[in-house]
Amino acid sequence: MSRRLGGGVGVLVCLVAACLHGVKLQGAEPAEVIYSGGDIVTMDDRQPTAEAVAVRAGKIVAVGSLQDVLASKGASTRMVDLAGRTLLPGFVDGHGHCFMVGLQAVSANLLPPPDHRINDIASLQAELKAWATTPVSRKYKLILGFGYDDAQLHEQRHPTRHDLDAVALDIPVLVIHQSGHLCAVNTRALALAGITAESKNPQGGAIRREADGQTPNGVLEETAFFQALLNLLPPLGEVELDALAIAGQKLYAANGFTLAQEGRSNPPTDKTWARLAEGRRLLIDVVSYPDFNESDTPYGLDGEWHSQTLKNGYRIGGVKMNFDGSPQGKTAFLSQPYLVPPYGRNATYRGFPTLTDDEVLRKIGLCYERGWQFLIHCNGDSAIDLMIAGVKAAQARHGHDPRRRDVMIHCQTVREDQLDAMQDLGIFPSFFGMHCYYWGDWHRDSVLGAERAERISPSASALRRRMLFSQHHDAPVALPSAIRILSSVVTRRTRSGDILGAGQCVPVEVALKSLTLWPAYQHFEEANRGSLEVGKLADFVVLDRNPLKIPILGLADLKVVETIKEGRSIYTAKQ
């Protein structure tokens, strides 16, 4: 075939494909269900809206005008009237910890308003005392709380061991900070974890001390917290582990998510997801990324679950690393000092890395050698520098493969020059845009100062470079609410109503793509989900209104009415 003829055929194929896009092909089996009667937002630029969508065998078989889609209708086709509501692709998790959401669900709820009611030490203590009477606490002889935020407590500090001793002296009390990077424990828990005045700070962590500079005050940062958590949590059997995973999935589904990420998993979690997948008990799809900080041979990377193809709704996608902590907890690794240093730190304090420079280079190099996708948690700009340097070194040795999709998680304080470098290296950013609402005021007044705070999660800067990016909730750090993410990245309004960096706001359509199509790309799933196109999974979320047609200040009030996984309703809101 001549080049000219071949080119002509290529053009013809493209024209035919464009004409047939979204149209049901003749001769196919009839649809099982057709959705119509409301707005349908496809996230497909070639056909941004539709009047109807048809589904068969868990996949979309037609999308377009009602007249065209009705060609898929058969005698047994079920017609679903959206009743003026809006159907979109199911939300895709840019980053979260689905299993830990289940753990949060069975712990004492220490979240501040508007998600709960904990706003001072006294209310925190009362909540823990009430939870101590539950069967879970009595069975495991442990008081566990999740979600307190010192930035929202009246005292503007972390609870100490003395505060928690007032809850219980004879059993351990452990409360996890909302960031998931710190905790506070009582004296009994310190003893059980083996933490004394003689204990040294572990690599990548810190044990906060009392005024004498030696006695632990009960607050543990980063690796000190993770080590204590492993020592204090009781061993759980398969029944309990399965229940936690399922509870996490249910909360994700209630928020419109049809794919969840298990970021920085461990062997028990991955075994749980695999067991549920084998038994076909998964409610939504899960992609897991085992921890690569602690071991060079993470669980599952040499097994059948490590794949780019889901098996019964589960797979291991690669590995996860953490290069620093959290800005709201003041453990992120910054290039400039914190505006107000945390307790026990001096004015030059700027956080710390969790891995050495040499370890960063070695770990990223191993991922390139082994062909593993990786996610790297980088909040502070100095941590971001570490990742950029590591990827540059790996690409200098192994070449730049655009198919890799290395992912930077959070990117909170990423600078403009760093975004340029990320674009050159092909690093995909996943922003934690909800920070604008939850911690925007705290970042402005205590963590970063106004100038740096106005650039947290700079989505518009990435958009101006035409970079693809995702947004995430990092649940259980925040509730897995795509609606809160949507509102936060479009308005950048804080709890107090301040607009934090208006120049970083993005349009609603862009925000929706960062919750659907672009995180699907991040997970190598763009051929299967993220937009409403023929051949993709029938994964949908139904909202009470169309986010593209309401005032942006009303976005936070949108409601998930229904979540549909492969044509099957898995969540329906109570009327």
Coordinates of C-alpha atoms in Angstrom, one line a residue:
M1 CA 0.0 0.0 0.0
S2 CA 1.4 3.4 -0.9
R3 CA 2.0 6.0 1.8
R4 CA -0.6 8.3 0.2
L5 CA -3.3 5.6 0.0
G6 CA -2.5 4.5 3.5
G7 CA -2.9 8.1 4.7
G8 CA -6.2 8.3 2.9
V9 CA -7.5 5.1 4.5
G10 CA -6.4 6.4 7.9
V11 CA -8.4 9.6 7.4
L12 CA -11.4 7.6 6.3
V13 CA -11.1 5.4 9.4
C14 CA -11.0 8.4 11.6
L15 CA -14.0 10.0 9.9
V16 CA -16.0 6.8 10.3
A17 CA -15.0 6.5 13.9
A18 CA -16.1 10.0 14.6
C19 CA -19.4 9.5 12.9
L20 CA -20.0 6.3 14.9
H21 CA -18.7 7.6 18.2
G22 CA -21.3 6.8 20.9
V23 CA -23.7 5.2 18.5
K24 CA -24.8 1.6 19.0
L25 CA -23.7 -0.7 16.2
Q26 CA -26.4 -2.7 14.4
G27 CA -26.7 -6.4 15.1
A28 CA -25.7 -6.1 18.8
E29 CA -27.8 -7.6 21.6
P30 CA -30.3 -5.2 23.1
A31 CA -29.3 -3.1 26.1
E32 CA -30.2 -4.3 29.6
V33 CA -30.9 -0.8 30.9
I34 CA -31.1 2.7 29.4
Y35 CA -30.7 5.9 31.5
S36 CA -32.4 9.1 30.4
G37 CA -34.5 12.0 31.7
G38 CA -31.7 14.1 33.2
D39 CA -28.5 15.8 32.3
I40 CA -25.7 13.4 31.3
V41 CA -22.2 14.7 31.6
T42 CA -19.8 12.4 29.7
M43 CA -16.3 13.9 30.3
D44 CA -15.7 13.1 26.7
D45 CA -14.6 16.3 24.8
R46 CA -16.0 14.8 21.5
Q47 CA -19.5 14.6 23.0
P48 CA -19.6 16.5 26.3
T49 CA -23.2 15.8 27.0
A50 CA -25.8 13.2 26.1
E51 CA -29.5 12.5 26.4
A52 CA -29.2 8.8 27.2
V53 CA -26.8 6.0 28.0
A54 CA -27.4 2.3 27.4
V55 CA -25.7 -0.5 29.3
R56 CA -25.3 -4.3 28.7
A57 CA -23.1 -6.8 30.5
G58 CA -21.6 -4.1 32.7
K59 CA -20.4 -1.9 29.9
I60 CA -21.7 1.1 27.9
V61 CA -23.1 0.1 24.6
A62 CA -24.6 3.4 23.4
V63 CA -24.4 7.0 24.5
G64 CA -25.8 10.0 22.7
S65 CA -29.2 11.3 21.7
L66 CA -32.3 9.6 23.1
Q67 CA -33.4 8.6 19.6
D68 CA -30.0 7.0 18.7
V69 CA -29.7 5.2 22.1
L70 CA -33.3 3.8 21.9
A71 CA -32.1 1.8 18.9
S72 CA -30.4 -0.4 21.6
K73 CA -33.8 -1.0 23.3
G74 CA -35.2 -4.5 23.4
A75 CA -38.3 -6.0 24.9
S76 CA -36.6 -6.7 28.2
T77 CA -34.6 -3.4 28.4
R78 CA -35.2 -1.5 31.7
M79 CA -35.7 2.2 31.3
V80 CA -34.4 4.4 34.1
D81 CA -35.7 7.9 34.4
L82 CA -33.1 10.1 36.0
A83 CA -36.0 12.5 37.0
G84 CA -33.9 15.6 36.3
R85 CA -30.9 14.4 38.2
T86 CA -27.4 14.4 36.6
L87 CA -25.4 11.3 35.7
L88 CA -21.6 11.4 35.4
P89 CA -18.8 8.8 35.2
G90 CA -18.1 7.3 38.6
F91 CA -15.4 9.1 40.6
V92 CA -11.9 7.7 40.5
D93 CA -9.7 7.9 43.6
G94 CA -6.6 9.9 43.0
H95 CA -5.2 8.9 46.3
G96 CA -6.6 7.4 49.5
H97 CA -6.4 4.6 52.0
C98 CA -9.6 2.6 51.6
F99 CA -8.8 0.1 54.3
M100 CA -8.0 2.7 56.8
V101 CA -11.3 4.4 56.2
G102 CA -12.8 1.2 57.5
L103 CA -10.6 1.5 60.6
Q104 CA -11.7 5.1 61.1
A105 CA -15.4 4.0 60.8
V106 CA -15.1 1.8 63.9
S107 CA -12.9 4.2 66.0
A108 CA -14.0 7.1 68.1
N109 CA -14.8 10.0 65.8
L110 CA -12.6 13.0 66.7
L111 CA -13.2 15.1 63.6
P112 CA -13.9 18.8 64.1
P113 CA -16.9 20.6 62.6
P114 CA -18.4 20.4 60.0
D115 CA -17.7 16.7 59.9
H116 CA -18.2 16.1 63.6
R117 CA -18.1 18.1 66.8
I118 CA -14.6 17.9 68.5
N119 CA -13.4 21.4 69.1
D120 CA -11.5 21.3 72.4
I121 CA -9.6 18.8 74.7
A122 CA -12.7 18.4 76.9
S123 CA -14.9 17.3 74.0
L124 CA -12.2 15.0 72.8
Q125 CA -11.9 13.4 76.2
A126 CA -15.7 13.0 76.4
E127 CA -15.9 11.3 73.0
L128 CA -13.1 8.8 74.0
K129 CA -14.8 8.0 77.3
A130 CA -18.0 7.3 75.5
W131 CA -16.3 5.1 73.0
A132 CA -14.5 3.2 75.8
T133 CA -17.9 1.6 76.7
T134 CA -18.3 0.1 73.2
P135 CA -17.9 -3.7 72.6
V136 CA -14.9 -3.0 70.3
S137 CA -13.0 -1.1 73.1
R138 CA -13.9 -3.7 75.7
K139 CA -12.9 -6.6 73.5
Y140 CA -9.5 -5.3 72.5
K141 CA -8.8 -3.4 75.8
L142 CA -7.8 -0.3 73.8
I143 CA -9.3 3.2 73.3
L144 CA -8.7 4.3 69.7
G145 CA -9.7 7.7 68.3
F146 CA -9.3 9.1 64.8
G147 CA -9.3 12.6 63.3
Y148 CA -8.5 15.2 66.0
D149 CA -7.0 18.4 64.5
D150 CA -4.9 20.6 66.8
A151 CA -5.6 23.5 64.3
Q152 CA -9.3 23.3 65.2
L153 CA -9.0 22.7 68.9
H154 CA -9.7 25.7 71.1
E155 CA -6.3 25.1 72.9
Q156 CA -4.4 25.1 69.6
R157 CA -2.3 22.2 70.6
H158 CA -2.1 18.4 70.5
P159 CA -3.5 16.4 73.5
T160 CA -0.7 15.2 75.7
R161 CA -0.3 12.0 77.7
H162 CA -1.7 13.8 80.7
D163 CA -4.8 14.7 78.8
L164 CA -5.3 11.1 77.7
D165 CA -4.4 9.7 81.2
A166 CA -7.6 11.5 82.3
V167 CA -9.5 9.2 79.9
A168 CA -7.8 6.0 81.1
L169 CA -4.8 4.9 83.0
D170 CA -5.0 1.1 82.9
I171 CA -5.4 0.6 79.1
P172 CA -3.7 2.3 76.2
V173 CA -5.3 5.3 74.6
L174 CA -4.2 6.2 71.1
V175 CA -5.6 9.1 69.1
I176 CA -4.6 9.7 65.5
H177 CA -4.2 13.2 64.1
Q178 CA -6.4 14.0 61.1
S179 CA -3.3 14.2 58.9
G180 CA -2.5 10.6 59.6
H181 CA 1.1 11.6 60.3
L182 CA 1.0 12.1 64.1
C183 CA -0.7 10.6 67.1
A184 CA -1.0 11.3 70.8
V185 CA -1.0 8.5 73.4
N186 CA -1.4 8.1 77.2
T187 CA 1.3 7.0 79.6
R188 CA 0.2 3.3 79.5
A189 CA 0.5 3.3 75.7
L190 CA 4.0 4.8 75.9
A191 CA 5.0 2.0 78.2
L192 CA 3.6 -0.7 76.0
A193 CA 5.3 0.8 72.9
G194 CA 8.6 0.8 74.8
I195 CA 9.0 4.6 74.6
T196 CA 11.0 6.1 77.5
A197 CA 13.1 9.2 78.2
E198 CA 16.0 7.2 76.9
S199 CA 14.4 6.5 73.5
K200 CA 16.0 8.1 70.5
N201 CA 14.1 9.7 67.7
P202 CA 13.8 7.1 64.9
Q203 CA 14.9 7.9 61.4
G204 CA 12.2 10.0 59.8
G205 CA 10.3 10.6 63.0
A206 CA 10.3 12.3 66.4
I207 CA 9.2 11.7 69.9
R208 CA 8.0 15.1 71.4
R209 CA 9.3 15.8 74.9
E210 CA 8.1 17.7 78.0
A211 CA 9.8 20.8 79.4
D212 CA 12.8 18.7 80.7
G213 CA 13.7 17.8 77.1
Q214 CA 13.7 14.1 77.9
T215 CA 10.3 12.8 79.1
P216 CA 8.0 11.9 76.2
N217 CA 4.9 14.1 76.3
G218 CA 2.8 11.6 74.3
V219 CA 2.9 13.2 70.9
L220 CA 4.6 11.0 68.2
E221 CA 5.5 12.1 64.7
E222 CA 5.9 10.1 61.5
T223 CA 7.9 6.9 61.9
A224 CA 7.7 7.1 65.7
F225 CA 3.9 7.1 65.3
F226 CA 3.8 4.3 62.8
Q227 CA 6.0 2.1 65.0
A228 CA 3.8 2.7 68.0
L229 CA 0.7 2.0 66.0
L230 CA 2.0 -1.4 65.0
N231 CA 2.9 -2.2 68.6
L232 CA -0.5 -1.0 70.0
L233 CA -3.1 -2.3 67.6
P234 CA -4.3 -5.8 68.4
P235 CA -3.9 -8.6 65.9
L236 CA -7.0 -9.0 63.8
G237 CA -8.4 -12.1 62.2
E238 CA -9.7 -12.5 58.6
V239 CA -13.3 -11.8 59.6
E240 CA -12.3 -8.5 61.3
L241 CA -10.0 -7.5 58.4
D242 CA -12.6 -8.2 55.8
A243 CA -15.2 -6.2 57.8
L244 CA -12.9 -3.1 57.9
A245 CA -12.2 -3.3 54.1
I246 CA -15.9 -3.6 53.3
A247 CA -16.8 -0.7 55.6
G248 CA -14.2 1.4 53.8
Q249 CA -15.7 0.4 50.4
K250 CA -19.2 1.3 51.5
L251 CA -18.2 4.8 52.5
Y252 CA -16.4 5.3 49.2
A253 CA -19.4 4.1 47.3
A254 CA -21.7 6.4 49.3
N255 CA -19.5 9.3 48.0
G256 CA -19.8 8.2 44.3
F257 CA -16.4 6.4 43.9
T258 CA -16.2 3.3 41.8
L259 CA -12.5 2.8 42.0
A260 CA -10.5 3.2 45.3
Q261 CA -6.8 3.4 45.8
E262 CA -5.0 1.6 48.7
G263 CA -2.0 3.9 49.0
R264 CA 0.9 2.5 51.0
S265 CA -0.6 -0.8 51.8
N266 CA 1.0 -3.6 53.9
P267 CA 0.8 -7.4 53.6
P268 CA -2.4 -7.9 55.8
T269 CA -4.2 -5.2 53.8
D270 CA -3.2 -6.6 50.5
K271 CA -4.1 -10.2 51.5
T272 CA -7.5 -8.9 52.6
W273 CA -8.2 -7.2 49.3
A274 CA -7.0 -10.3 47.4
R275 CA -9.2 -12.6 49.5
L276 CA -12.2 -10.4 48.9
A277 CA -11.5 -10.3 45.2
E278 CA -11.1 -14.1 45.1
G279 CA -14.5 -14.4 46.7
R280 CA -16.0 -11.8 44.4
R281 CA -16.9 -9.7 47.4
L282 CA -15.6 -6.3 46.3
L283 CA -18.2 -3.5 46.0
I284 CA -15.9 -1.3 43.9
D285 CA -12.5 -1.7 42.2
V286 CA -9.3 -1.3 44.2
V287 CA -5.8 -0.6 43.1
S288 CA -3.1 -1.2 45.8
Y289 CA 0.4 0.3 46.1
P290 CA 2.4 -1.6 48.8
D291 CA 4.8 0.4 51.0
F292 CA 8.3 0.7 49.6
N293 CA 9.8 2.8 52.4
E294 CA 10.4 -0.1 54.8
S295 CA 11.3 -3.0 52.4
D296 CA 13.0 -3.4 49.0
T297 CA 10.8 -6.4 48.4
P298 CA 7.3 -5.3 49.1
Y299 CA 4.5 -7.9 49.3
G300 CA 2.8 -8.9 46.1
L301 CA 5.0 -7.3 43.5
D302 CA 6.2 -10.7 42.3
G303 CA 2.8 -12.3 42.3
E304 CA -0.3 -12.6 40.2
W305 CA -2.0 -9.5 41.5
H306 CA 0.7 -7.1 40.3
S307 CA -0.8 -6.3 36.9
Q308 CA -2.3 -3.5 34.8
T309 CA -5.5 -5.7 34.5
L310 CA -8.0 -6.0 37.3
K311 CA -8.9 -9.4 38.4
N312 CA -12.3 -9.6 40.0
G313 CA -11.9 -5.9 40.7
Y314 CA -8.5 -5.9 42.3
R315 CA -4.8 -5.5 41.4
I316 CA -1.5 -4.2 42.7
G317 CA -0.5 -1.2 40.6
G318 CA 3.0 -0.5 41.9
V319 CA 4.6 0.8 45.1
K320 CA 4.2 3.8 47.4
M321 CA 6.9 5.9 49.1
N322 CA 6.8 8.7 51.6
F323 CA 9.4 11.4 51.4
D324 CA 8.1 13.7 54.1
G325 CA 5.2 14.3 56.5
S326 CA 2.2 16.7 56.6
P327 CA 2.1 20.5 56.4
Q328 CA -0.8 20.8 58.8
G329 CA 1.1 18.6 61.3
K330 CA 4.3 20.7 60.5
T331 CA 6.3 17.6 59.5
A332 CA 6.5 18.3 55.8
F333 CA 10.0 19.0 54.5
L334 CA 10.1 22.7 53.4
S335 CA 12.9 24.8 51.8
Q336 CA 12.0 27.7 54.1
P337 CA 11.1 27.6 57.8
Y338 CA 7.5 27.2 59.1
L339 CA 5.8 30.5 60.0
V340 CA 5.2 29.3 63.5
P341 CA 7.4 26.3 64.5
P342 CA 5.8 23.5 66.4
Y343 CA 6.3 22.8 70.1
G344 CA 9.9 22.2 70.9
R345 CA 11.3 23.5 67.6
N346 CA 13.3 26.6 66.9
A347 CA 12.6 29.4 64.3
T348 CA 14.8 27.7 61.6
Y349 CA 12.7 24.5 61.7
R350 CA 11.5 23.4 58.3
G351 CA 10.5 19.8 58.8
F352 CA 12.4 16.7 57.8
P353 CA 12.7 14.0 55.1
T354 CA 11.7 10.4 55.9
L355 CA 14.5 9.0 53.7
T356 CA 18.1 10.0 53.1
D357 CA 19.2 11.4 49.8
D358 CA 21.0 8.2 49.0
E359 CA 18.0 6.1 49.8
V360 CA 15.8 8.3 47.6
L361 CA 18.2 7.7 44.6
R362 CA 18.4 4.0 45.3
K363 CA 14.7 3.4 45.8
I364 CA 13.7 5.3 42.6
G365 CA 16.4 3.6 40.7
L366 CA 15.1 0.2 41.8
C367 CA 11.7 1.1 40.6
Y368 CA 13.0 2.0 37.1
E369 CA 15.1 -1.2 37.0
R370 CA 12.1 -3.4 37.9
G371 CA 9.6 -1.5 35.8
W372 CA 7.4 -0.6 38.7
Q373 CA 5.0 2.4 38.8
F374 CA 5.4 4.4 41.9
L375 CA 3.5 7.0 43.9
I376 CA 5.6 9.3 46.1
H377 CA 4.2 11.4 48.9
C378 CA 5.8 14.9 48.7
N379 CA 4.2 17.8 50.6
G380 CA 7.1 20.1 51.1
D381 CA 9.0 21.7 48.3
S382 CA 12.3 20.2 49.6
A383 CA 10.7 16.7 49.5
I384 CA 9.6 17.5 45.9
D385 CA 13.2 18.4 45.1
L386 CA 14.2 15.0 46.3
M387 CA 11.8 13.2 44.0
I388 CA 12.7 15.3 41.0
A389 CA 16.4 14.6 41.6
G390 CA 15.7 10.9 42.0
V391 CA 13.7 10.7 38.8
K392 CA 16.3 12.7 36.9
A393 CA 19.0 10.3 38.0
A394 CA 16.9 7.2 37.1
Q395 CA 16.1 8.6 33.7
A396 CA 19.7 9.5 33.0
R397 CA 20.5 5.8 33.6
H398 CA 17.5 4.0 32.2
G399 CA 16.0 6.5 29.7
H400 CA 12.7 8.4 29.7
D401 CA 9.8 6.1 29.0
P402 CA 6.6 8.2 28.6
R403 CA 4.6 5.1 29.5
R404 CA 5.8 5.0 33.1
R405 CA 3.4 7.5 34.8
D406 CA 5.4 8.3 37.9
V407 CA 3.1 10.0 40.3
M408 CA 3.7 12.7 42.9
I409 CA 1.1 12.6 45.6
H410 CA 0.0 15.9 47.3
C411 CA 2.4 18.4 45.7
Q412 CA 1.2 20.9 48.3
T413 CA 4.0 23.5 48.1
V414 CA 5.3 22.7 44.6
R415 CA 7.0 25.7 43.0
E416 CA 6.6 26.9 39.4
D417 CA 10.2 25.8 38.6
Q418 CA 9.4 22.4 40.0
L419 CA 6.2 22.1 37.9
D420 CA 8.4 22.8 34.8
A421 CA 10.8 20.0 35.9
M422 CA 7.8 17.6 36.5
Q423 CA 6.5 18.3 33.1
D424 CA 9.9 17.7 31.5
L425 CA 10.2 14.4 33.4
G426 CA 6.7 13.2 32.9
I427 CA 5.8 13.2 36.6
F428 CA 2.0 13.2 37.1
P429 CA 0.8 15.4 39.9
S430 CA -2.1 14.4 42.2
F431 CA -3.1 17.4 44.2
F432 CA -4.7 17.5 47.7
G433 CA -7.0 20.4 46.8
M434 CA -9.2 19.9 49.9
H435 CA -6.5 21.5 52.0
C436 CA -7.8 24.9 50.9
Y437 CA -11.0 24.3 52.8
Y438 CA -9.8 22.2 55.7
W439 CA -6.5 23.8 56.5
G440 CA -6.3 26.9 54.3
D441 CA -6.6 29.3 57.3
W442 CA -4.1 27.3 59.3
H443 CA -1.6 27.3 56.5
R444 CA -2.0 31.1 56.1
D445 CA -1.8 32.0 59.8
S446 CA 0.5 29.3 61.3
V447 CA 2.1 27.0 58.8
L448 CA 3.3 28.9 55.7
G449 CA 2.2 32.5 55.8
A450 CA 0.0 34.2 53.2
E451 CA 2.3 34.1 50.2
R452 CA 3.2 30.4 50.3
A453 CA -0.3 29.4 51.4
E454 CA -2.0 31.0 48.4
R455 CA -0.1 28.6 46.2
I456 CA -0.9 25.3 48.0
S457 CA -2.1 22.6 45.5
P458 CA -1.6 25.0 42.5
S459 CA -4.0 23.3 40.1
A460 CA -4.2 26.3 37.8
S461 CA -0.5 26.5 37.4
A462 CA -0.5 22.8 36.2
L463 CA -3.5 23.6 33.9
R464 CA -1.6 26.5 32.3
R465 CA 1.1 24.0 31.3
R466 CA -1.6 21.6 29.9
M467 CA -0.5 19.0 32.4
L468 CA -3.0 16.3 33.3
F469 CA -3.5 16.0 37.1
S470 CA -5.8 14.4 39.6
Q471 CA -7.4 15.6 42.9
H472 CA -7.7 13.4 46.0
H473 CA -9.1 13.3 49.5
D474 CA -6.4 11.1 51.1
A475 CA -9.1 9.5 53.2
P476 CA -9.2 8.9 56.1
V477 CA -7.2 12.2 56.4
A478 CA -10.5 13.7 55.2
L479 CA -13.7 12.0 54.4
P480 CA -13.8 10.5 50.9
S481 CA -15.9 13.3 49.5
A482 CA -15.6 14.1 45.8
I483 CA -18.1 16.9 46.4
R484 CA -15.9 18.6 48.9
I485 CA -12.9 18.3 46.6
L486 CA -14.9 19.8 43.7
S487 CA -16.0 22.8 45.8
S488 CA -12.5 23.3 47.2
V489 CA -10.6 23.3 43.9
V490 CA -13.1 25.5 42.1
T491 CA -13.7 28.1 44.9
R492 CA -10.5 27.7 47.1
R493 CA -12.7 28.9 50.0
T494 CA -11.4 28.2 53.5
R495 CA -13.5 27.3 56.6
S496 CA -13.5 31.0 57.4
G497 CA -14.8 32.0 54.0
D498 CA -11.5 33.4 52.8
I499 CA -10.4 32.8 49.2
L500 CA -6.9 31.3 49.3
G501 CA -5.2 32.2 46.1
A502 CA -7.9 33.0 43.6
G503 CA -5.4 32.7 40.8
Q504 CA -5.3 28.9 41.4
C505 CA -9.0 28.3 41.0
V506 CA -10.0 26.0 38.1
P507 CA -13.3 25.7 36.1
V508 CA -15.8 23.1 37.2
E509 CA -15.3 21.0 34.1
V510 CA -11.6 20.8 34.8
A511 CA -12.2 19.9 38.4
L512 CA -14.6 17.1 37.3
K513 CA -12.0 15.7 34.9
S514 CA -9.5 15.6 37.8
L515 CA -12.0 13.4 39.6
T516 CA -12.8 11.1 36.7
L517 CA -10.9 10.9 33.4
W518 CA -7.5 12.1 34.6
P519 CA -7.1 9.8 37.7
A520 CA -8.2 7.0 35.4
Y521 CA -5.2 7.9 33.3
Q522 CA -3.0 8.0 36.4
H523 CA -4.0 4.4 37.1
F524 CA -3.6 3.2 33.5
E525 CA -7.4 2.8 33.4
E526 CA -8.4 5.5 30.8
A527 CA -9.5 2.8 28.3
N528 CA -11.9 1.4 30.9
R529 CA -13.3 4.3 32.9
G530 CA -13.3 8.0 33.5
S531 CA -15.7 9.1 30.7
L532 CA -18.9 7.8 29.2
E533 CA -17.9 6.2 26.0
V534 CA -19.0 3.0 24.2
G535 CA -16.9 0.0 25.5
K536 CA -16.1 1.5 28.9
L537 CA -17.4 0.2 32.2
A538 CA -20.9 1.3 33.2
D539 CA -19.6 3.0 36.3
F540 CA -21.8 6.0 37.1
V541 CA -22.6 8.5 39.9
V542 CA -25.9 10.3 40.0
L543 CA -26.0 13.8 41.6
D544 CA -29.1 15.7 42.6
R545 CA -28.1 18.6 40.4
N546 CA -25.7 19.4 37.5
P547 CA -22.5 20.9 38.9
L548 CA -22.0 22.7 35.5
K549 CA -25.3 24.6 35.9
I550 CA -25.3 25.8 39.5
P551 CA -23.5 28.7 41.2
I552 CA -20.1 27.6 42.3
L553 CA -20.8 28.5 45.9
G554 CA -23.5 25.8 45.8
L555 CA -21.1 23.0 44.8
A556 CA -20.5 22.0 48.4
D557 CA -24.2 21.2 48.8
L558 CA -24.4 18.7 45.9
K559 CA -25.6 15.3 47.0
V560 CA -24.7 11.8 45.7
V561 CA -28.1 10.2 45.0
E562 CA -26.9 6.9 43.6
T563 CA -23.7 5.1 42.7
I564 CA -23.7 2.5 39.9
K565 CA -21.0 -0.1 39.4
E566 CA -21.0 -1.9 36.0
G567 CA -24.7 -1.2 35.6
R568 CA -25.6 -2.4 39.1
S569 CA -26.7 0.1 41.8
I570 CA -24.4 -0.3 44.8
Y571 CA -25.5 2.8 46.8
T572 CA -28.8 4.7 47.0
A573 CA -29.2 7.7 49.3
K574 CA -31.9 7.5 51.9
Q575 CA -34.8 9.8 51.0

